[in-house]
Amino acid sequence: MAHQRAGQHRDSQLDVQLPDYARELLERSTLIIVSNRGPVEFHQTNDGEITTKRGTGGVITAMSAAARFADAVWVACAMTATDRVIAEKMRQRREALLTIPDLPGFRLRFVVPDTEAYHGYYNRIANPLLWFLQHYLWDTPRAPDIDHETWQAWHEGYVAVNRLFAEEVVAAAAAAPREPIVLLQDYHLYLTPTFIRELRPDLLLHHFVHIPWPDQDYWRLLPLPMRRAICEGLLANDIVGFQTPRHARSFLNTVDANLPEAEVDYRRREVTYRGHTTRVRVYPISIDPELVRAVAESEDACRHREHLEAFRNEYTIIRVDRAEPSKNVVRGFLAYDRLLEKHPELIGRVNFLAFLVPTRMEVAEYINYLDEINAVVGRINAKYANAAEIEGIHWEPVHLFVGDDYPRALAAMKFYDVLLVNAIFDGMNLVAKEGALLNERNGVLILSEGAGAYQQLGQWALTVSPTDIEGTAEALWQGLTMPAAERAWRAEQLRRHVVEHDLRRWLVDQLHDIADLYAERTPHRLIAPS
Ligand code: GDG
């Protein structure tokens, strides 16, 4: 089997810096990490060779680092055709665990739903329904329509696949050589804890929600049985983690509104429901600076950097996003258009480079959104090409880079004068943190109030309301013309904050709370951290 890494990663430094209680906990435990997507995908080349592609996400990085200390198993869906072939071979050989050479010490257990169940779970419920709800993306007079097909996708897709996940987790826990700790990730798996509890009431369950938790009123757009099941599912965990205090508070409100029997203690951030207490905690996710720098310094990134030089101008604005409606890409371009209208002196002197990763192309809204982006960029480029020609220059104000290329995105972060992060709503937004770390020009961060990162970084960024095109145009102008001393001060504060609040801290804070819980339950086994 050949192994291909996505991004040339140096090993993370997380491991050498863990506090004693975290290290002790990990040494005693088997971590069962549960997520829709696993740490690697398997693919087959034309000549039959199987290759692995490792994901670059923060969760994979953090959990891979933890896995070096602990006995760790990852439970995830077989996503690619090759994943499914491997899963089938394992089933025939009665093997449950697959070792992953890219992640030493790590083993994978596949959940293999049939394709229809997976489609209902992923393409009808998790992404169009839950993701849209949790990012307030609906035009409510028109959507969502919860019809019989949605209900069918709920029962035969979301509920069924969550049950399969639970069965696999329980099997993994039974086979675990050490005390199992189950770490569930995100909105695909809200019901899994309920089903795990039916089979294993004793397991320690921790669930981290990476995306926003909207106001309880907005949850009413989902039928009561669905939102009750989601609240009950999350309350089957011992700890539920959110990105910001506001999301945690909103979750408590939602539970209060939908489960009258639940006792919600807002001060202690705890809920007791049917005799079980769940702690609701806040863990703002971050980046691993060592790892991000390593990718940004890689040969690949340096090559991109040289190539990208040609696209820079006296002023350079960039953005980096999945091509996703919640990231608010179109309004960002409208604001740029407005900037150029108000400040014709910028014509020919500023370039906007947008690095967009196509995403969820099986969902109609995403295809339409990419079309909208292309249309607005085409219109702006045509409009100013004419204006520039009158002045005798050839100029393209927007350059779109569409594709999956993480080193290229990081390479570009080094040279922006302004980084635009104007997401409508975002759980955190790691791009804001990567930019703050990597930028070499004291670039200004423009940050939406709707991004979870705003809570940490907002004080050193220029704030925008995501719908305010005029205000965003003004922020772009301010960012481009800010005096050097102020730029330097803000950039330094941003960098310092990101380095001090890194991914290690995100992981360690969670381990701290888990160790605390263990110490309360079994005081003879672990010393509680102070
Ligand atoms: C979800 C939540 C939360 C950039 N270009 C490429 C690429 N990237 C990297 C970025 C960044 C990551 O992808 C995107 O992370 P974000 O946090 O900005 O956004 P989501 O993808 O929506 O992530 C979010 C996060 O989970 C963690 O909890 O912060 O709120 O929505 O690191 O630099 N990655 C790849 N190819 C690229 O071309 N593979």
Coordinates of C-alpha atoms and ligand atoms in Angstrom, one line a residue:
M1 CA 0.0 0.0 0.0
A2 CA 1.4 3.4 -0.9
H3 CA 0.8 6.4 1.4
Q4 CA 0.3 9.8 0.1
R5 CA 0.0 12.7 2.5
A6 CA -2.3 15.6 1.8
G7 CA 0.1 18.5 2.7
Q8 CA 3.6 17.7 3.8
H9 CA 3.1 17.6 7.5
R10 CA 5.9 17.7 10.1
D11 CA 4.8 15.9 13.2
S12 CA 2.8 18.1 15.6
Q13 CA 4.5 19.2 18.8
L14 CA 1.3 18.7 20.9
D15 CA 2.7 15.6 22.5
V16 CA 5.7 17.0 24.3
Q17 CA 3.6 19.6 26.1
L18 CA 0.7 17.8 27.7
P19 CA 0.3 18.4 31.5
D20 CA 0.6 15.4 33.8
Y21 CA -3.1 14.8 34.4
A22 CA -3.8 14.8 30.7
R23 CA -0.9 12.5 30.0
E24 CA -2.0 10.2 32.8
L25 CA -5.5 10.1 31.6
L26 CA -4.4 9.3 28.0
E27 CA -2.1 6.6 29.2
R28 CA -5.0 4.8 31.1
S29 CA -7.6 5.2 28.3
T30 CA -8.6 4.0 24.9
L31 CA -9.9 7.0 23.0
I32 CA -12.8 6.2 20.7
I33 CA -13.0 9.1 18.3
V34 CA -16.3 9.2 16.4
S35 CA -16.9 11.4 13.4
N36 CA -18.6 11.2 10.0
R37 CA -15.4 11.5 8.1
G38 CA -12.3 9.5 9.2
P39 CA -8.7 10.6 9.5
V40 CA -7.8 9.1 6.1
E41 CA -9.6 8.2 2.8
F42 CA -8.5 5.3 0.7
H43 CA -8.3 5.6 -3.0
Q44 CA -7.3 3.2 -5.8
T45 CA -5.1 4.2 -8.7
N46 CA -5.7 2.9 -12.2
D47 CA -3.1 0.2 -11.7
G48 CA -4.8 -1.1 -8.6
E49 CA -2.5 0.4 -6.0
I50 CA -4.3 1.6 -2.9
T51 CA -3.3 5.0 -1.6
T52 CA -4.3 6.9 1.5
K53 CA -5.0 10.6 1.7
R54 CA -4.9 12.2 5.1
G55 CA -7.2 15.0 6.0
T56 CA -5.9 18.4 7.1
G57 CA -8.6 19.4 9.5
G58 CA -8.1 20.6 13.0
V59 CA -10.0 17.7 14.6
I60 CA -7.8 15.2 12.8
T61 CA -4.6 17.0 13.8
A62 CA -5.7 17.2 17.5
M63 CA -6.9 13.7 17.8
S64 CA -4.0 12.3 16.0
A65 CA -1.7 13.9 18.5
A66 CA -3.7 12.6 21.4
A67 CA -3.5 9.2 19.8
R68 CA 0.2 9.0 20.4
F69 CA -0.3 8.6 24.1
A70 CA -3.5 6.7 24.2
D71 CA -4.7 3.6 22.7
A72 CA -7.0 5.1 20.1
V73 CA -9.6 3.9 17.7
W74 CA -11.4 6.1 15.1
V75 CA -15.0 5.2 14.2
A76 CA -16.0 6.7 10.9
C77 CA -18.1 6.1 7.8
A78 CA -16.6 4.4 4.8
M79 CA -16.8 7.3 2.4
T80 CA -15.0 6.4 -0.8
A81 CA -15.6 3.3 -3.1
T82 CA -12.2 2.0 -2.0
D83 CA -13.1 2.5 1.7
R84 CA -16.2 0.3 1.1
V85 CA -14.2 -2.4 -0.7
I86 CA -11.7 -2.5 2.2
A87 CA -14.6 -2.5 4.7
E88 CA -16.2 -5.5 2.9
K89 CA -12.9 -7.4 2.8
M90 CA -12.5 -6.8 6.6
R91 CA -16.0 -8.1 7.1
Q92 CA -15.3 -11.3 5.2
R93 CA -12.1 -11.8 7.2
R94 CA -14.0 -11.0 10.4
E95 CA -11.5 -8.2 11.1
A96 CA -12.9 -5.1 12.9
L97 CA -9.9 -2.9 13.0
L98 CA -7.8 -1.4 10.3
T99 CA -4.4 0.1 11.1
I100 CA -3.4 3.3 9.4
P101 CA 0.3 3.6 8.6
D102 CA 0.1 7.4 8.4
L103 CA -1.1 7.6 11.9
P104 CA 0.9 5.3 14.1
G105 CA -1.0 3.7 16.9
F106 CA -4.3 4.6 15.3
R107 CA -6.9 2.1 14.2
L108 CA -10.0 2.6 12.2
R109 CA -13.4 1.0 12.4
F110 CA -15.7 1.6 9.5
V111 CA -19.4 2.2 9.7
V112 CA -20.9 1.0 6.4
P113 CA -24.5 2.2 5.9
D114 CA -26.2 1.3 2.6
T115 CA -26.0 4.0 0.1
E116 CA -29.6 5.1 0.4
A117 CA -29.4 5.4 4.2
Y118 CA -26.2 7.3 3.9
H119 CA -27.7 9.7 1.3
G120 CA -30.7 10.4 3.6
Y121 CA -28.4 10.9 6.6
Y122 CA -25.8 13.1 4.9
N123 CA -27.4 14.8 1.9
R124 CA -30.9 15.3 3.2
I125 CA -30.6 15.7 7.0
A126 CA -27.1 16.6 8.1
N127 CA -26.1 19.0 5.4
P128 CA -29.2 20.6 4.0
L129 CA -31.2 20.6 7.2
L130 CA -29.0 20.7 10.2
W131 CA -26.1 22.7 8.7
F132 CA -28.6 25.2 7.2
L133 CA -30.5 25.5 10.5
Q134 CA -27.5 26.0 12.6
H135 CA -26.2 28.7 10.3
Y136 CA -29.5 30.5 9.9
L137 CA -29.4 30.0 6.2
W138 CA -33.0 29.6 5.3
D139 CA -35.2 32.0 3.4
T140 CA -38.0 30.9 5.7
P141 CA -41.1 31.6 3.6
R142 CA -39.7 29.1 1.1
A143 CA -37.5 26.7 3.1
P144 CA -37.3 24.2 4.6
D145 CA -40.2 22.1 3.5
I146 CA -40.3 19.1 5.8
D147 CA -42.2 16.7 3.7
H148 CA -42.6 12.9 3.7
E149 CA -39.3 12.5 2.0
T150 CA -37.6 14.5 4.7
W151 CA -39.2 12.3 7.4
Q152 CA -38.2 9.2 5.6
A153 CA -34.6 10.5 5.4
W154 CA -34.8 11.2 9.1
H155 CA -36.0 7.8 10.1
E156 CA -34.3 5.6 7.5
G157 CA -31.2 7.8 7.1
Y158 CA -30.2 10.0 10.1
V159 CA -31.7 7.8 12.8
A160 CA -30.6 4.6 11.2
V161 CA -27.0 5.7 10.5
N162 CA -26.7 7.2 14.1
R163 CA -27.7 3.8 15.4
L164 CA -25.1 2.1 13.3
F165 CA -22.5 4.5 14.7
A166 CA -23.6 3.6 18.2
E167 CA -23.3 -0.1 17.6
E168 CA -19.8 0.3 16.2
V169 CA -18.8 2.5 19.2
V170 CA -20.2 -0.1 21.6
A171 CA -18.2 -2.9 19.8
A172 CA -15.1 -0.7 19.9
A173 CA -15.6 -0.1 23.6
A174 CA -16.1 -3.8 24.3
A175 CA -12.8 -4.6 22.5
A176 CA -10.9 -1.7 24.1
P177 CA -7.9 -2.9 26.2
R178 CA -8.2 0.2 28.5
E179 CA -10.9 2.4 29.9
P180 CA -12.8 3.7 26.9
I181 CA -13.5 7.5 26.5
V182 CA -15.9 8.2 23.6
L183 CA -15.2 11.5 21.8
L184 CA -18.1 12.3 19.4
Q185 CA -17.7 15.0 16.8
D186 CA -20.3 17.3 15.4
Y187 CA -23.8 17.5 14.0
H188 CA -23.9 14.3 12.0
L189 CA -24.1 12.3 15.2
Y190 CA -26.5 14.0 17.6
L191 CA -28.5 10.8 18.2
T192 CA -25.6 8.4 18.6
P193 CA -25.2 9.1 22.3
T194 CA -28.9 8.0 22.9
F195 CA -28.3 4.7 21.2
I196 CA -24.9 4.2 23.0
R197 CA -26.6 4.8 26.4
E198 CA -29.2 2.1 25.6
L199 CA -26.4 -0.4 25.3
R200 CA -23.7 0.9 27.6
P201 CA -25.1 3.3 30.3
D202 CA -21.6 3.4 31.9
L203 CA -19.5 4.8 29.1
L204 CA -18.0 8.2 29.3
L205 CA -19.4 10.3 26.4
H206 CA -18.0 13.6 25.3
H207 CA -19.4 15.4 22.3
F208 CA -18.0 18.5 20.6
V209 CA -20.2 20.7 18.3
H210 CA -18.0 22.5 15.8
I211 CA -20.8 24.7 14.4
P212 CA -23.0 27.4 15.9
W213 CA -26.0 26.6 18.1
P214 CA -28.7 29.0 17.0
D215 CA -31.4 30.6 19.1
Q216 CA -34.0 28.3 20.5
D217 CA -36.8 30.1 18.5
Y218 CA -35.1 29.2 15.2
W219 CA -35.0 25.5 16.2
R220 CA -38.8 25.7 16.0
L221 CA -38.4 25.4 12.2
L222 CA -37.6 21.7 12.9
P223 CA -40.6 19.6 14.0
L224 CA -40.8 19.0 17.8
P225 CA -40.0 15.3 17.6
M226 CA -36.8 16.0 15.7
R227 CA -35.6 18.8 18.0
R228 CA -36.5 16.8 21.1
A229 CA -34.5 13.8 19.8
I230 CA -31.5 16.1 19.1
C231 CA -31.6 17.6 22.6
E232 CA -32.1 14.2 24.2
G233 CA -29.2 12.8 22.2
L234 CA -26.8 15.5 23.3
L235 CA -28.0 15.2 26.9
A236 CA -27.1 11.5 26.8
N237 CA -23.4 12.7 26.9
D238 CA -21.5 13.5 30.0
I239 CA -20.0 16.6 28.5
V240 CA -21.1 18.6 25.5
G241 CA -18.6 21.2 24.2
F242 CA -19.3 24.3 22.1
Q243 CA -17.0 26.9 20.4
T244 CA -18.3 30.0 22.3
P245 CA -20.2 30.8 25.5
R246 CA -23.0 32.2 23.4
H247 CA -23.5 28.8 21.6
A248 CA -23.4 27.0 25.0
R249 CA -26.0 29.4 26.4
S250 CA -28.2 28.9 23.4
F251 CA -28.1 25.2 23.8
L252 CA -29.2 25.5 27.4
N253 CA -32.1 27.7 26.3
T254 CA -33.1 25.2 23.6
V255 CA -33.1 22.3 26.1
D256 CA -35.2 24.4 28.5
A257 CA -37.7 25.2 25.7
N258 CA -38.0 21.7 24.3
L259 CA -37.6 19.3 27.3
P260 CA -39.9 20.5 30.1
E261 CA -38.6 17.7 32.3
A262 CA -35.0 18.9 32.1
E263 CA -33.5 20.8 35.0
V264 CA -31.3 23.5 33.5
D265 CA -28.7 25.1 35.8
Y266 CA -27.5 28.1 33.9
R267 CA -24.9 29.2 36.4
R268 CA -23.2 25.8 36.6
R269 CA -23.9 25.1 32.9
E270 CA -25.4 21.8 33.7
V271 CA -28.5 19.9 32.7
T272 CA -30.1 17.1 34.6
Y273 CA -32.5 15.0 32.5
R274 CA -34.0 11.7 33.5
G275 CA -31.5 11.3 36.3
H276 CA -28.4 12.0 34.2
T277 CA -26.3 15.2 34.4
T278 CA -24.6 16.7 31.4
R279 CA -22.0 19.4 31.7
V280 CA -22.1 22.0 29.0
R281 CA -18.7 23.5 28.3
V282 CA -16.8 25.9 26.0
Y283 CA -13.7 24.9 24.1
P284 CA -12.8 27.4 21.3
I285 CA -11.0 25.3 18.7
S286 CA -7.7 26.6 17.3
I287 CA -4.8 25.7 15.1
D288 CA -1.5 24.0 15.8
P289 CA 1.0 26.8 15.0
E290 CA 3.9 24.3 14.4
L291 CA 2.0 22.3 11.9
V292 CA 0.5 25.3 10.1
R293 CA 3.9 26.9 9.8
A294 CA 5.4 23.6 8.6
V295 CA 2.8 23.4 5.7
A296 CA 3.3 27.1 5.0
E297 CA 7.1 26.6 4.7
S298 CA 6.8 23.4 2.7
E299 CA 8.3 23.2 -0.8
D300 CA 4.8 23.0 -2.2
A301 CA 3.8 26.2 -0.5
C302 CA 7.0 28.0 -1.5
R303 CA 6.4 27.1 -5.1
H304 CA 2.9 28.6 -4.9
R305 CA 4.2 31.7 -3.2
E306 CA 6.5 32.4 -6.2
H307 CA 3.6 31.8 -8.6
L308 CA 1.2 34.0 -6.6
E309 CA 3.7 37.0 -6.7
A310 CA 2.3 37.8 -10.2
F311 CA -1.1 38.3 -8.7
R312 CA -0.2 40.8 -6.0
N313 CA -0.6 44.5 -6.4
E314 CA 0.2 47.6 -4.4
Y315 CA -2.6 46.5 -2.1
T316 CA -3.7 42.9 -1.8
I317 CA -6.9 41.6 -0.2
I318 CA -7.5 37.9 0.2
R319 CA -10.1 35.5 1.4
V320 CA -10.0 31.7 1.9
D321 CA -13.2 29.7 2.3
R322 CA -15.1 26.7 1.3
A323 CA -17.5 27.8 -1.4
E324 CA -20.3 27.7 1.1
P325 CA -23.3 30.1 1.5
S326 CA -22.6 30.7 5.2
K327 CA -19.1 32.1 4.4
N328 CA -20.8 35.1 2.6
V329 CA -18.5 35.2 -0.4
V330 CA -20.9 37.1 -2.7
R331 CA -21.4 40.0 -0.3
G332 CA -17.7 40.2 0.1
F333 CA -17.3 40.9 -3.6
L334 CA -20.2 43.4 -3.6
A335 CA -18.4 45.2 -0.8
Y336 CA -15.2 45.3 -2.9
D337 CA -17.2 46.6 -5.8
R338 CA -18.5 49.4 -3.6
L339 CA -15.0 50.1 -2.4
L340 CA -13.8 50.6 -5.9
E341 CA -16.8 52.8 -6.7
K342 CA -16.2 55.1 -3.7
H343 CA -12.4 55.2 -4.2
P344 CA -11.6 55.3 -7.9
E345 CA -8.1 56.2 -6.9
L346 CA -7.7 52.4 -6.2
I347 CA -8.3 51.4 -9.8
G348 CA -5.3 49.4 -11.0
R349 CA -3.7 49.4 -7.5
V350 CA -5.6 46.7 -5.6
N351 CA -6.2 43.0 -6.2
F352 CA -8.6 40.7 -4.5
L353 CA -7.5 37.1 -4.5
A354 CA -10.2 34.6 -3.4
F355 CA -9.2 31.0 -2.7
L356 CA -12.3 28.9 -2.7
V357 CA -12.6 25.1 -2.1
P358 CA -15.7 23.6 -3.8
T359 CA -17.7 21.7 -1.3
R360 CA -20.9 19.5 -1.0
M361 CA -21.4 19.6 -4.8
E362 CA -24.2 17.0 -4.4
V363 CA -26.4 19.6 -2.7
A364 CA -28.2 22.0 -5.2
E365 CA -27.7 25.1 -3.1
Y366 CA -23.9 24.7 -3.2
I367 CA -23.8 24.4 -7.0
N368 CA -26.0 27.5 -7.3
Y369 CA -23.8 29.4 -4.9
L370 CA -20.6 28.7 -6.9
D371 CA -22.5 29.9 -10.0
E372 CA -23.5 33.1 -8.1
I373 CA -19.8 33.6 -7.1
N374 CA -18.6 33.2 -10.7
A375 CA -21.3 35.6 -12.0
V376 CA -20.5 38.4 -9.5
V377 CA -16.8 38.1 -10.2
G378 CA -17.3 38.1 -13.9
R379 CA -19.5 41.2 -13.6
I380 CA -16.9 43.1 -11.4
N381 CA -14.0 42.2 -13.6
A382 CA -15.8 43.3 -16.8
K383 CA -16.9 46.5 -15.2
Y384 CA -13.5 47.6 -14.1
A385 CA -11.6 46.2 -17.1
N386 CA -13.4 49.0 -19.0
A387 CA -12.6 51.7 -16.4
A388 CA -8.9 50.6 -16.4
E389 CA -8.6 50.5 -20.1
I390 CA -9.7 54.2 -20.2
E391 CA -6.6 54.9 -18.1
G392 CA -4.5 52.7 -20.4
I393 CA -3.9 49.8 -18.0
H394 CA -4.8 46.2 -18.1
W395 CA -6.2 45.2 -14.7
E396 CA -8.3 42.4 -13.3
P397 CA -9.6 43.4 -9.8
V398 CA -10.6 39.9 -8.7
H399 CA -8.7 36.6 -9.2
L400 CA -10.6 33.4 -8.3
F401 CA -8.6 30.3 -7.3
V402 CA -11.1 27.4 -7.1
G403 CA -9.8 24.1 -6.0
D404 CA -8.5 22.0 -3.1
D405 CA -5.0 23.2 -2.3
Y406 CA -4.2 23.9 1.4
P407 CA -0.5 24.8 0.9
R408 CA -1.5 27.4 -1.7
A409 CA -4.1 28.9 0.7
L410 CA -1.5 29.1 3.4
A411 CA 1.1 30.6 1.1
A412 CA -1.2 33.4 0.2
M413 CA -1.9 34.2 3.8
K414 CA 1.7 35.4 4.2
F415 CA 1.3 38.4 1.9
Y416 CA -2.2 39.9 2.4
D417 CA -2.7 43.5 3.4
V418 CA -6.3 42.7 4.3
L419 CA -7.8 39.3 5.1
L420 CA -11.6 39.4 4.7
V421 CA -13.5 36.9 6.9
N422 CA -17.2 38.1 6.7
A423 CA -19.0 34.8 7.4
I424 CA -22.7 35.2 8.2
F425 CA -22.3 32.6 10.9
D426 CA -19.4 30.4 11.6
G427 CA -18.6 28.0 14.5
M428 CA -15.1 29.4 14.8
N429 CA -13.2 30.1 11.5
L430 CA -9.7 28.8 11.5
V431 CA -8.7 30.9 8.5
A432 CA -8.8 34.0 10.7
K433 CA -6.3 32.3 13.1
E434 CA -4.1 30.9 10.3
G435 CA -3.9 34.3 8.7
A436 CA -3.0 36.0 12.0
L437 CA -0.2 33.5 12.6
L438 CA 1.3 33.5 9.1
N439 CA 0.9 37.0 7.7
E440 CA 4.3 38.8 7.1
R441 CA 3.0 42.3 6.2
N442 CA 1.1 43.3 9.4
G443 CA -2.1 42.7 7.4
V444 CA -5.4 43.7 8.8
L445 CA -8.1 41.2 9.7
I446 CA -11.7 42.1 8.9
L447 CA -13.8 39.9 11.0
S448 CA -17.6 39.3 11.0
E449 CA -19.4 39.5 14.3
G450 CA -21.0 36.2 13.3
A451 CA -17.8 34.1 13.4
G452 CA -17.0 32.3 16.7
A453 CA -13.5 33.6 16.3
Y454 CA -14.8 37.1 16.9
Q455 CA -15.2 36.4 20.5
Q456 CA -11.5 35.9 20.8
L457 CA -10.0 38.0 18.0
G458 CA -12.6 40.7 17.5
Q459 CA -10.9 43.3 19.7
W460 CA -7.9 43.5 17.3
A461 CA -9.8 43.1 14.0
L462 CA -12.0 45.5 12.1
T463 CA -15.5 44.4 12.9
V464 CA -18.2 44.0 10.2
S465 CA -21.8 43.0 10.3
P466 CA -22.0 40.3 7.6
T467 CA -25.0 41.8 5.8
D468 CA -23.6 45.3 5.8
I469 CA -22.1 45.8 2.3
E470 CA -21.5 49.5 2.8
G471 CA -19.9 48.9 6.2
T472 CA -17.7 46.1 4.8
A473 CA -16.6 48.4 1.9
E474 CA -15.7 51.0 4.6
A475 CA -13.8 48.4 6.6
L476 CA -11.8 47.4 3.5
W477 CA -10.8 51.0 3.0
Q478 CA -9.9 51.4 6.6
G479 CA -7.9 48.2 6.5
L480 CA -6.0 49.3 3.4
T481 CA -5.2 52.7 4.7
M482 CA -4.5 52.0 8.4
P483 CA -1.3 53.7 9.7
A484 CA 1.6 51.3 9.9
A485 CA 2.0 51.5 13.7
E486 CA -1.6 50.5 14.3
R487 CA -1.4 47.7 11.8
A488 CA 1.7 46.4 13.5
W489 CA 0.2 46.5 17.0
R490 CA -3.0 44.8 16.0
A491 CA -1.2 42.1 14.0
E492 CA 1.1 41.4 17.0
Q493 CA -1.8 41.1 19.4
L494 CA -3.6 38.7 17.0
R495 CA -0.5 36.5 16.6
R496 CA 0.2 36.4 20.3
H497 CA -3.4 35.4 21.1
V498 CA -3.4 32.6 18.5
V499 CA -0.1 31.2 19.7
E500 CA -1.2 31.2 23.3
H501 CA -4.6 29.8 22.6
D502 CA -3.6 26.9 20.3
L503 CA -5.0 23.6 19.4
R504 CA -3.1 21.9 22.3
R505 CA -5.1 24.1 24.7
W506 CA -8.4 23.1 23.0
L507 CA -7.5 19.5 23.6
V508 CA -6.0 19.9 27.0
D509 CA -9.1 21.8 28.3
Q510 CA -11.3 18.9 27.2
L511 CA -9.0 16.3 28.8
H512 CA -9.0 18.4 32.0
D513 CA -12.8 18.3 32.2
I514 CA -12.8 14.5 31.4
A515 CA -10.2 13.9 34.1
D516 CA -12.3 15.9 36.5
L517 CA -15.3 13.8 35.8
Y518 CA -13.4 10.6 36.2
A519 CA -11.9 11.8 39.5
E520 CA -15.4 12.5 40.8
R521 CA -16.7 9.1 39.7
T522 CA -13.7 7.0 40.7
P523 CA -11.7 9.1 43.1
H524 CA -9.2 6.3 43.8
R525 CA -8.1 6.1 40.1
L526 CA -7.1 9.6 39.2
I527 CA -6.0 12.7 41.0
A528 CA -8.3 15.5 40.0
P529 CA -6.4 18.4 38.3
S530 CA -6.5 21.6 40.4
Ligands
GDG1 C1 -15.8 23.9 10.5 C2 -16.7 25.0 11.0 C3 -14.8 25.6 12.6 C4 -8.2 26.3 3.0 N1 -8.1 26.0 1.8 C5 -8.0 24.7 1.7 C6 -8.1 24.1 3.0 N2 -8.3 25.2 3.8 C7 -8.3 25.1 5.3 C8 -8.3 26.4 5.9 C9 -8.8 26.0 7.3 C10 -9.9 25.0 7.0 O1 -9.6 24.5 5.7 C11 -11.3 25.6 7.0 O2 -11.6 25.8 8.4 P1 -12.7 26.8 8.8 O3 -12.7 26.9 10.3 O4 -12.4 28.2 8.2 O5 -14.1 26.4 8.3 P2 -15.0 25.0 8.1 O6 -14.4 24.2 7.0 O7 -16.4 25.5 7.8 O8 -14.9 24.2 9.5 C12 -15.8 26.1 11.5 C13 -14.1 24.3 12.1 O9 -15.0 23.4 11.6 C14 -13.3 23.7 13.2 O10 -14.1 23.4 14.3 O11 -13.8 26.6 12.8 O12 -16.5 27.2 12.1 O13 -17.6 25.5 10.0 O14 -7.8 25.4 8.1 O15 -7.0 27.0 5.8 N3 -8.1 22.8 3.3 C15 -8.0 22.0 2.2 N4 -7.9 22.4 0.9 C16 -7.9 23.8 0.6 O16 -7.8 24.2 -0.5 N5 -8.0 20.7 2.5

